[in-house]
mmCIF file of C-alpha atoms in Angstrom:
data_model
loop_
_atom_site.group_PDB
_atom_site.id
_atom_site.type_symbol
_atom_site.label_atom_id
_atom_site.label_comp_id
_atom_site.label_asym_id
_atom_site.label_seq_id
_atom_site.Cartn_x
_atom_site.Cartn_y
_atom_site.Cartn_z
ATOM 1 C CA UNK A 454 0.000 0.000 0.000
ATOM 2 C CA UNK A 455 1.406 3.388 -1.050
ATOM 3 C CA UNK A 456 0.999 6.564 0.979
ATOM 4 C CA UNK A 457 0.845 10.000 -0.672
ATOM 5 C CA UNK A 458 3.182 12.296 1.269
ATOM 6 C CA UNK A 459 3.011 15.170 -1.252
ATOM 7 C CA UNK A 460 2.419 18.355 0.824
ATOM 8 C CA UNK A 461 1.159 20.203 -2.229
ATOM 9 C CA UNK A 462 -1.913 17.973 -2.598
ATOM 10 C CA UNK A 463 -2.875 18.498 1.074
ATOM 11 C CA UNK A 464 -2.615 22.262 0.752
ATOM 12 C CA UNK A 465 -4.770 22.221 -2.360
ATOM 13 C CA UNK A 466 -7.415 20.165 -0.581
ATOM 14 C CA UNK A 467 -7.556 22.681 2.281
ATOM 15 C CA UNK A 468 -7.960 25.538 -0.184
ATOM 16 C CA UNK A 469 -10.832 23.751 -1.921
ATOM 17 C CA UNK A 470 -12.578 23.159 1.411
ATOM 18 C CA UNK A 471 -12.215 26.835 2.372
ATOM 19 C CA UNK A 472 -13.676 27.916 -0.960
ATOM 20 C CA UNK A 473 -16.662 25.584 -0.500
ATOM 21 C CA UNK A 474 -17.362 26.927 2.990
ATOM 22 C CA UNK A 475 -17.117 30.515 1.788
ATOM 23 C CA UNK A 476 -19.559 29.798 -1.039
ATOM 24 C CA UNK A 477 -21.978 28.118 1.364
ATOM 25 C CA UNK A 478 -22.145 31.036 3.806
ATOM 26 C CA UNK A 479 -22.219 33.623 1.042
ATOM 27 C CA UNK A 480 -25.256 31.964 -0.561
ATOM 28 C CA UNK A 481 -27.399 32.469 2.588
ATOM 29 C CA UNK A 482 -26.378 35.894 3.906
ATOM 30 C CA UNK A 483 -28.015 35.764 7.313
ATOM 31 C CA UNK A 484 -27.194 39.376 8.117
ATOM 32 C CA UNK A 485 -28.293 40.794 4.803
ATOM 33 C CA UNK A 486 -31.514 42.515 5.885
ATOM 34 C CA UNK A 487 -32.419 45.304 3.499
ATOM 35 C CA UNK A 488 -32.007 48.699 5.157
ATOM 36 C CA UNK A 489 -35.268 50.494 5.977
ATOM 37 C CA UNK A 490 -36.121 53.532 3.891
ATOM 38 C CA UNK A 491 -39.457 55.157 4.703
ATOM 39 C CA UNK A 492 -41.061 58.568 4.707
ATOM 40 C CA UNK A 493 -44.541 59.756 5.690
ATOM 41 C CA UNK A 494 -46.511 62.969 5.368
ATOM 42 C CA UNK A 495 -50.089 64.124 5.790
ATOM 43 C CA UNK A 496 -52.036 64.784 2.615
ATOM 44 C CA UNK A 497 -53.663 68.252 2.823
ATOM 45 C CA UNK A 498 -52.382 68.907 6.389
ATOM 46 C CA UNK A 499 -54.324 72.189 6.636
ATOM 47 C CA UNK A 500 -57.670 70.506 5.998
ATOM 48 C CA UNK A 501 -57.940 67.761 8.643
ATOM 49 C CA UNK A 502 -61.270 67.767 10.506
ATOM 50 C CA UNK A 503 -62.700 65.655 13.305
ATOM 51 C CA UNK A 504 -64.940 62.898 11.995
ATOM 52 C CA UNK A 505 -63.307 62.882 8.551
ATOM 53 C CA UNK A 506 -60.490 60.557 7.437
ATOM 54 C CA UNK A 507 -56.947 61.909 7.296
ATOM 55 C CA UNK A 508 -54.694 60.408 4.631
ATOM 56 C CA UNK A 509 -51.069 59.516 5.349
ATOM 57 C CA UNK A 510 -48.863 59.175 2.257
ATOM 58 C CA UNK A 511 -45.905 56.770 2.351
ATOM 59 C CA UNK A 512 -42.566 56.821 0.557
ATOM 60 C CA UNK A 513 -40.857 53.421 0.540
ATOM 61 C CA UNK A 514 -42.006 49.819 0.763
ATOM 62 C CA UNK A 515 -40.965 48.225 4.077
ATOM 63 C CA UNK A 516 -42.015 44.712 5.041
ATOM 64 C CA UNK A 517 -44.121 45.710 8.040
ATOM 65 C CA UNK A 518 -45.783 48.867 9.356
ATOM 66 C CA UNK A 519 -47.544 49.354 12.704
ATOM 67 C CA UNK A 520 -49.516 52.519 13.495
ATOM 68 C CA UNK A 521 -50.212 54.480 16.692
ATOM 69 C CA UNK A 522 -52.758 57.263 16.162
ATOM 70 C CA UNK A 523 -51.667 59.326 19.169
ATOM 71 C CA UNK A 524 -55.173 59.248 20.621
ATOM 72 C CA UNK A 525 -55.817 58.174 24.208
ATOM 73 C CA UNK A 526 -54.952 54.496 24.733
ATOM 74 C CA UNK A 527 -53.188 54.404 21.342
ATOM 75 C CA UNK A 528 -49.910 56.213 22.026
ATOM 76 C CA UNK A 529 -46.431 54.990 21.134
ATOM 77 C CA UNK A 530 -45.081 56.527 24.352
ATOM 78 C CA UNK A 531 -47.263 54.065 26.331
ATOM 79 C CA UNK A 532 -46.131 50.929 24.483
ATOM 80 C CA UNK A 533 -44.349 49.597 27.595
ATOM 81 C CA UNK A 534 -46.647 51.089 30.245
ATOM 82 C CA UNK A 535 -48.182 48.562 32.642
ATOM 83 C CA UNK A 536 -48.883 50.783 35.664
ATOM 84 C CA UNK A 537 -50.921 53.953 36.101
ATOM 85 C CA UNK A 538 -49.139 56.372 38.427
ATOM 86 C CA UNK A 539 -52.456 57.857 39.541
ATOM 87 C CA UNK A 540 -56.129 56.910 39.301
ATOM 88 C CA UNK A 541 -58.555 59.791 39.761
ATOM 89 C CA UNK A 542 -61.723 57.711 40.162
ATOM 90 C CA UNK A 543 -63.069 54.172 39.742
ATOM 91 C CA UNK A 544 -66.545 53.030 38.724
ATOM 92 C CA UNK A 545 -68.442 49.794 38.043
ATOM 93 C CA UNK A 546 -71.473 49.242 35.823
ATOM 94 C CA UNK A 547 -73.409 46.305 34.362
ATOM 95 C CA UNK A 548 -76.732 45.129 32.930
ATOM 96 C CA UNK A 549 -78.762 42.075 33.963
ATOM 97 C CA UNK A 550 -81.867 40.099 33.085
ATOM 98 C CA UNK A 551 -83.841 37.600 35.145
ATOM 99 C CA UNK A 552 -86.217 35.137 33.488
ATOM 100 C CA UNK A 553 -88.115 31.896 34.120
ATOM 101 C CA UNK A 554 -88.918 33.113 37.631
ATOM 102 C CA UNK A 555 -92.128 32.278 39.524
ATOM 103 C CA UNK A 556 -93.321 35.518 41.037
ATOM 104 C CA UNK A 557 -94.995 33.594 43.852
ATOM 105 C CA UNK A 558 -91.568 32.351 44.950
ATOM 106 C CA UNK A 559 -89.211 35.172 43.985
ATOM 107 C CA UNK A 560 -91.186 38.415 43.877
ATOM 108 C CA UNK A 561 -88.996 41.166 45.353
ATOM 109 C CA UNK A 562 -86.078 38.834 46.122
ATOM 110 C CA UNK A 563 -82.511 40.078 45.617
ATOM 111 C CA UNK A 564 -81.146 36.860 44.131
ATOM 112 C CA UNK A 565 -78.171 38.498 42.402
ATOM 113 C CA UNK A 566 -75.626 40.242 44.613
ATOM 114 C CA UNK A 567 -72.440 42.007 43.560
ATOM 115 C CA UNK A 568 -69.663 41.517 46.100
ATOM 116 C CA UNK A 569 -66.248 43.092 46.628
ATOM 117 C CA UNK A 570 -63.363 42.190 48.945
ATOM 118 C CA UNK A 571 -59.885 43.517 49.653
ATOM 119 C CA UNK A 572 -59.178 40.799 52.250
ATOM 120 C CA UNK A 573 -60.073 37.617 50.327
ATOM 121 C CA UNK A 574 -56.884 35.635 49.655
ATOM 122 C CA UNK A 575 -57.862 33.990 46.362
ATOM 123 C CA UNK A 576 -57.788 30.488 47.868
ATOM 124 C CA UNK A 577 -61.251 29.496 46.640
ATOM 125 C CA UNK A 578 -62.598 29.231 50.181
ATOM 126 C CA UNK A 579 -65.534 31.632 50.236
ATOM 127 C CA UNK A 580 -66.319 33.285 53.562
ATOM 128 C CA UNK A 581 -69.161 35.810 53.071
ATOM 129 C CA UNK A 582 -67.920 37.723 56.118
ATOM 130 C CA UNK A 583 -64.872 38.778 54.072
ATOM 131 C CA UNK A 584 -67.017 40.328 51.368
ATOM 132 C CA UNK A 585 -68.972 43.578 51.116
ATOM 133 C CA UNK A 586 -72.352 43.489 49.341
ATOM 134 C CA UNK A 587 -72.497 46.438 46.946
ATOM 135 C CA UNK A 588 -76.169 45.732 46.160
ATOM 136 C CA UNK A 589 -77.447 45.960 49.728
ATOM 137 C CA UNK A 590 -79.846 48.954 49.745
ATOM 138 C CA UNK A 591 -79.572 49.455 53.504
ATOM 139 C CA UNK A 592 -78.107 52.978 54.042
ATOM 140 C CA UNK A 593 -76.208 51.640 57.038
ATOM 141 C CA UNK A 594 -74.371 49.260 54.663
ATOM 142 C CA UNK A 595 -73.996 51.386 51.527
ATOM 143 C CA UNK A 596 -74.303 55.137 51.291
ATOM 144 C CA UNK A 597 -74.560 54.566 47.536
ATOM 145 C CA UNK A 598 -75.626 51.070 46.496
ATOM 146 C CA UNK A 599 -75.515 49.205 43.199
ATOM 147 C CA UNK A 600 -78.940 48.178 41.944
ATOM 148 C CA UNK A 601 -79.698 44.502 41.413
ATOM 149 C CA UNK A 602 -82.221 42.896 39.087
ATOM 150 C CA UNK A 603 -85.455 42.402 41.065
ATOM 151 C CA UNK A 604 -88.602 40.574 39.977
ATOM 152 C CA UNK A 605 -91.568 42.939 40.351
ATOM 153 C CA UNK A 606 -94.246 41.478 38.090
ATOM 154 C CA UNK A 607 -94.663 38.612 35.630
ATOM 155 C CA UNK A 608 -91.772 36.119 35.378
ATOM 156 C CA UNK A 609 -89.106 38.352 33.786
ATOM 157 C CA UNK A 610 -87.172 41.362 35.037
ATOM 158 C CA UNK A 611 -84.647 43.565 33.251
ATOM 159 C CA UNK A 612 -81.977 45.873 34.615
ATOM 160 C CA UNK A 613 -80.810 47.909 31.592
ATOM 161 C CA UNK A 614 -78.045 49.712 33.473
ATOM 162 C CA UNK A 615 -76.724 50.052 37.013
ATOM 163 C CA UNK A 616 -73.574 51.785 38.235
ATOM 164 C CA UNK A 617 -71.731 52.580 41.438
ATOM 165 C CA UNK A 618 -68.714 54.669 42.424
ATOM 166 C CA UNK A 619 -65.845 52.518 43.728
ATOM 167 C CA UNK A 620 -63.337 55.307 44.273
ATOM 168 C CA UNK A 621 -62.786 54.138 47.851
ATOM 169 C CA UNK A 622 -61.009 51.152 46.230
ATOM 170 C CA UNK A 623 -58.987 53.114 43.653
ATOM 171 C CA UNK A 624 -55.722 52.581 45.535
ATOM 172 C CA UNK A 625 -56.391 49.011 46.701
ATOM 173 C CA UNK A 626 -56.191 45.591 45.095
ATOM 174 C CA UNK A 627 -59.502 43.753 45.362
ATOM 175 C CA UNK A 628 -61.638 40.865 44.124
ATOM 176 C CA UNK A 629 -65.058 41.230 42.516
ATOM 177 C CA UNK A 630 -67.782 38.574 42.578
ATOM 178 C CA UNK A 631 -71.325 37.974 41.385
ATOM 179 C CA UNK A 632 -73.253 35.904 43.912
ATOM 180 C CA UNK A 633 -76.377 33.909 43.004
ATOM 181 C CA UNK A 634 -78.335 33.196 46.189
ATOM 182 C CA UNK A 635 -81.838 31.743 45.768
ATOM 183 C CA UNK A 636 -84.208 30.083 48.187
ATOM 184 C CA UNK A 637 -85.877 26.785 47.221
ATOM 185 C CA UNK A 638 -88.555 26.707 44.570
ATOM 186 C CA UNK A 639 -91.958 25.610 45.917
ATOM 187 C CA UNK A 640 -91.716 22.545 43.690
ATOM 188 C CA UNK A 641 -95.200 22.709 42.199
ATOM 189 C CA UNK A 642 -94.884 21.574 38.598
ATOM 190 C CA UNK A 643 -96.180 23.526 35.651
ATOM 191 C CA UNK A 644 -98.549 21.052 33.988
ATOM 192 C CA UNK A 645 -101.768 22.733 35.064
ATOM 193 C CA UNK A 646 -101.007 22.576 38.783
ATOM 194 C CA UNK A 647 -102.362 25.322 40.989
ATOM 195 C CA UNK A 648 -101.533 26.540 44.425
ATOM 196 C CA UNK A 649 -104.080 25.159 46.950
ATOM 197 C CA UNK A 650 -104.416 28.549 48.626
ATOM 198 C CA UNK A 651 -104.993 30.271 45.263
ATOM 199 C CA UNK A 652 -106.585 27.991 42.623
ATOM 200 C CA UNK A 653 -106.377 30.722 39.995
ATOM 201 C CA UNK A 654 -102.575 30.835 40.124
ATOM 202 C CA UNK A 655 -100.709 28.368 37.935
ATOM 203 C CA UNK A 656 -96.969 27.745 37.789
ATOM 204 C CA UNK A 657 -94.916 28.096 34.619
ATOM 205 C CA UNK A 658 -91.420 27.042 35.690
ATOM 206 C CA UNK A 659 -89.923 24.306 37.792
ATOM 207 C CA UNK A 660 -86.396 25.552 38.517
ATOM 208 C CA UNK A 661 -84.950 28.643 40.085
ATOM 209 C CA UNK A 662 -84.585 31.766 37.921
ATOM 210 C CA UNK A 663 -82.014 32.257 35.210
ATOM 211 C CA UNK A 664 -79.922 35.437 35.431
ATOM 212 C CA UNK A 665 -77.764 36.823 32.622
ATOM 213 C CA UNK A 666 -75.138 39.530 33.180
ATOM 214 C CA UNK A 667 -73.838 41.682 30.328
ATOM 215 C CA UNK A 668 -72.225 45.092 29.686
ATOM 216 C CA UNK A 669 -69.895 44.721 32.664
ATOM 217 C CA UNK A 670 -67.383 47.587 32.853
ATOM 218 C CA UNK A 671 -64.786 48.596 35.421
ATOM 219 C CA UNK A 672 -63.791 52.131 34.442
ATOM 220 C CA UNK A 673 -60.568 53.786 35.614
ATOM 221 C CA UNK A 674 -60.249 57.523 35.094
ATOM 222 C CA UNK A 675 -56.838 59.174 34.991
ATOM 223 C CA UNK A 676 -56.312 62.780 36.152
ATOM 224 C CA UNK A 677 -56.383 63.955 32.499
ATOM 225 C CA UNK A 678 -59.882 62.379 32.268
ATOM 226 C CA UNK A 679 -58.643 59.540 30.068
ATOM 227 C CA UNK A 680 -60.830 56.458 30.634
ATOM 228 C CA UNK A 681 -59.447 52.927 30.755
ATOM 229 C CA UNK A 682 -62.156 50.274 30.570
ATOM 230 C CA UNK A 683 -61.883 46.677 31.800
ATOM 231 C CA UNK A 684 -64.702 44.615 30.286
ATOM 232 C CA UNK A 685 -63.562 41.170 29.116
ATOM 233 C CA UNK A 686 -64.918 38.698 31.701
ATOM 234 C CA UNK A 687 -62.570 35.904 30.617
ATOM 235 C CA UNK A 688 -59.313 37.647 29.694
ATOM 236 C CA UNK A 689 -59.348 40.633 32.058
ATOM 237 C CA UNK A 690 -61.646 39.789 34.989
ATOM 238 C CA UNK A 691 -60.931 36.031 34.743
ATOM 239 C CA UNK A 692 -64.160 34.992 36.502
ATOM 240 C CA UNK A 693 -64.367 31.401 37.767
ATOM 241 C CA UNK A 694 -67.320 29.652 39.474
ATOM 242 C CA UNK A 695 -67.270 28.663 43.143
ATOM 243 C CA UNK A 696 -70.080 26.394 44.367
ATOM 244 C CA UNK A 697 -70.751 27.129 48.020
ATOM 245 C CA UNK A 698 -74.018 25.141 48.153
ATOM 246 C CA UNK A 699 -75.215 23.574 44.926
ATOM 247 C CA UNK A 700 -76.128 20.004 44.043
ATOM 248 C CA UNK A 701 -75.507 20.761 40.370
ATOM 249 C CA UNK A 702 -72.653 22.563 38.651
ATOM 250 C CA UNK A 703 -73.974 22.824 35.120
ATOM 251 C CA UNK A 704 -75.355 25.944 33.437
ATOM 252 C CA UNK A 705 -73.144 28.392 35.289
ATOM 253 C CA UNK A 706 -71.089 29.868 32.473
ATOM 254 C CA UNK A 707 -68.921 32.862 31.650
ATOM 255 C CA UNK A 708 -67.784 34.099 28.237
ATOM 256 C CA UNK A 709 -65.881 37.203 27.184
ATOM 257 C CA UNK A 710 -68.813 39.578 27.535
ATOM 258 C CA UNK A 711 -71.567 37.693 29.326
ATOM 259 C CA UNK A 712 -72.224 35.531 32.364
ATOM 260 C CA UNK A 713 -75.119 33.151 33.083
ATOM 261 C CA UNK A 714 -76.562 31.544 36.206
ATOM 262 C CA UNK A 715 -79.201 28.944 35.328
ATOM 263 C CA UNK A 716 -79.461 26.209 37.955
ATOM 264 C CA UNK A 717 -81.327 23.161 36.669
ATOM 265 C CA UNK A 718 -81.823 20.180 38.923
ATOM 266 C CA UNK A 719 -83.114 16.837 37.698
ATOM 267 C CA UNK A 720 -83.813 13.385 39.101
ATOM 268 C CA UNK A 721 -84.338 10.088 37.331
ATOM 269 C CA UNK A 722 -87.587 8.286 38.207
ATOM 270 C CA UNK A 723 -88.489 4.986 36.532
ATOM 271 C CA UNK A 724 -85.877 5.652 33.870
ATOM 272 C CA UNK A 725 -87.248 9.103 33.045
ATOM 273 C CA UNK A 726 -85.552 12.436 33.701
ATOM 274 C CA UNK A 727 -87.841 14.811 35.566
ATOM 275 C CA UNK A 728 -87.419 18.058 37.418
ATOM 276 C CA UNK A 729 -86.204 17.655 40.956
ATOM 277 C CA UNK A 730 -88.982 18.946 43.169
ATOM 278 C CA UNK A 731 -87.066 18.421 46.388
ATOM 279 C CA UNK A 732 -85.188 21.714 46.334
ATOM 280 C CA UNK A 733 -84.786 21.867 50.066
ATOM 281 C CA UNK A 734 -81.755 24.182 50.357
ATOM 282 C CA UNK A 735 -80.611 27.689 49.402
ATOM 283 C CA UNK A 736 -78.438 27.531 46.306
ATOM 284 C CA UNK A 737 -75.332 29.714 46.652
ATOM 285 C CA UNK A 738 -72.969 30.053 43.649
ATOM 286 C CA UNK A 739 -70.271 32.699 43.195
ATOM 287 C CA UNK A 740 -68.431 33.914 40.096
ATOM 288 C CA UNK A 741 -65.173 35.345 41.458
ATOM 289 C CA UNK A 742 -62.668 37.453 39.537
ATOM 290 C CA UNK A 743 -58.911 37.357 39.724
ATOM 291 C CA UNK A 744 -57.261 39.990 41.911
ATOM 292 C CA UNK A 745 -57.894 43.360 40.283
ATOM 293 C CA UNK A 746 -55.514 46.303 40.551
ATOM 294 C CA UNK A 747 -56.893 49.757 39.694
ATOM 295 C CA UNK A 748 -53.362 50.894 38.815
ATOM 296 C CA UNK A 749 -52.619 48.102 36.335
ATOM 297 C CA UNK A 750 -53.070 48.808 32.637
ATOM 298 C CA UNK A 751 -52.509 47.045 29.337
ATOM 299 C CA UNK A 752 -49.754 48.637 27.211
ATOM 300 C CA UNK A 753 -50.901 50.507 24.135
ATOM 301 C CA UNK A 754 -50.490 48.011 21.304
ATOM 302 C CA UNK A 755 -50.775 49.961 18.079
ATOM 303 C CA UNK A 756 -52.370 48.609 14.897
ATOM 304 C CA UNK A 757 -50.547 46.484 12.286
ATOM 305 C CA UNK A 758 -51.431 48.023 8.912
ATOM 306 C CA UNK A 759 -49.018 46.312 6.515
ATOM 307 C CA UNK A 760 -47.387 42.917 6.027
ATOM 308 C CA UNK A 761 -45.180 41.543 3.283
ATOM 309 C CA UNK A 762 -48.080 40.534 1.049
ATOM 310 C CA UNK A 763 -48.836 43.906 -0.574
ATOM 311 C CA UNK A 764 -47.492 47.387 -1.138
ATOM 312 C CA UNK A 765 -49.118 50.182 0.865
ATOM 313 C CA UNK A 766 -48.910 53.708 -0.529
ATOM 314 C CA UNK A 767 -51.430 55.469 1.718
ATOM 315 C CA UNK A 768 -53.274 54.859 4.991
ATOM 316 C CA UNK A 769 -56.391 56.606 6.331
ATOM 317 C CA UNK A 770 -57.472 57.169 9.926
ATOM 318 C CA UNK A 771 -60.343 59.178 11.408
ATOM 319 C CA UNK A 772 -59.900 61.265 14.568
ATOM 320 C CA UNK A 773 -63.154 61.754 16.440
ATOM 321 C CA UNK A 774 -62.030 64.758 18.486
ATOM 322 C CA UNK A 775 -60.151 67.945 17.520
ATOM 323 C CA UNK A 776 -56.658 68.407 18.888
ATOM 324 C CA UNK A 777 -52.968 67.904 18.198
ATOM 325 C CA UNK A 778 -51.879 64.283 17.790
ATOM 326 C CA UNK A 779 -48.522 62.595 17.248
ATOM 327 C CA UNK A 780 -49.078 59.767 14.772
ATOM 328 C CA UNK A 781 -46.309 57.161 14.967
ATOM 329 C CA UNK A 782 -45.311 54.526 12.412
ATOM 330 C CA UNK A 783 -43.087 51.582 13.402
ATOM 331 C CA UNK A 784 -41.418 50.390 10.221
ATOM 332 C CA UNK A 785 -39.588 47.064 9.967
ATOM 333 C CA UNK A 786 -37.684 45.024 7.426
ATOM 334 C CA UNK A 787 -37.010 41.447 8.491
ATOM 335 C CA UNK A 788 -35.836 38.081 7.283
ATOM 336 C CA UNK A 789 -35.468 34.749 9.045
ATOM 337 C CA UNK A 790 -32.364 35.774 10.957
ATOM 338 C CA UNK A 791 -32.348 39.524 11.384
ATOM 339 C CA UNK A 792 -34.466 42.698 11.340
ATOM 340 C CA UNK A 793 -34.063 46.450 11.125
ATOM 341 C CA UNK A 794 -36.597 48.932 12.507
ATOM 342 C CA UNK A 795 -37.092 52.681 12.446
ATOM 343 C CA UNK A 796 -39.719 54.992 13.924
ATOM 344 C CA UNK A 797 -41.343 57.838 12.034
ATOM 345 C CA UNK A 798 -43.573 60.455 13.670
ATOM 346 C CA UNK A 799 -45.811 63.096 12.148
ATOM 347 C CA UNK A 800 -47.889 65.786 13.887
ATOM 348 C CA UNK A 801 -51.554 65.982 12.942
ATOM 349 C CA UNK A 802 -53.597 69.103 13.678
ATOM 350 C CA UNK A 803 -57.252 68.116 13.771
ATOM 351 C CA UNK A 804 -59.775 70.955 13.510
ATOM 352 C CA UNK A 805 -63.345 70.874 14.896
ATOM 353 C CA UNK A 806 -65.854 69.080 12.698
ATOM 354 C CA UNK A 807 -67.304 71.160 9.887
#
């Protein structure tokens, strides 16, 4: 077996390998992001009026553009803000509807109660003594109380709007809860049955009332009168059910903008499902929020207005109020490995509506 000891061939091999590596890395320039070139101006800057669209004209074609209008809660300067230094006032409002309620059983009853606590520890163990009832109309309990939905006639009641000032909690962390507390139904079924003491009265429903809650808003006002609204029951309030006394745990639901209490109790007799007429206890179910901080705030996010799929030469936005606004455009070029970003700002003078 012969061995090649020619040093020239080894050197040539090393040179070939170096050339191959150089070609490989040159073919996929990971740092070769195209530099960002972008300009913006306001079309007809002297004729911008509240309620009418303003047109921004662009020069350049970046990969991505995000837009901050400069209006309240849409400011580039607040992109990293998570805390409000000061809260001027705090308020709570909601709407509710009660239905499928026998007025013989529930006329005038305050089944729905709105509770607040700054001592509850979030453990899931509900002690009513730790909670304050905002809907208690007793002046000794609440100087200003929050109205609840009350059955006055028929079998349905509506509460279009109710609100209360919570400014005494504006510098405290607290929990909020909706409490469903209903006494037993009489149990007389609806198929033509009448009450012995009043033969003319018939019963329409077998279970306790259903209550729906909508339009819930926790409103924080800053000293400059800017309003920050918390209203998503799932993402922001994070309500979860807690069953203090309830034989059933179905039909108590919460979605982003609504909540429902609809207790339905059934028994099986001779293979058939029928309404449980032995409701011999007070049902007590709570929907409890996460800990809420009046000084916490979501950062201003801005609006993505362009991706890589199309060229964008102009963009329109409508300001509802007159004033001076700083519109901000975050402009980015990016590839798989790298990105370059610049910020462009333009002042918009918005005149009163014509």
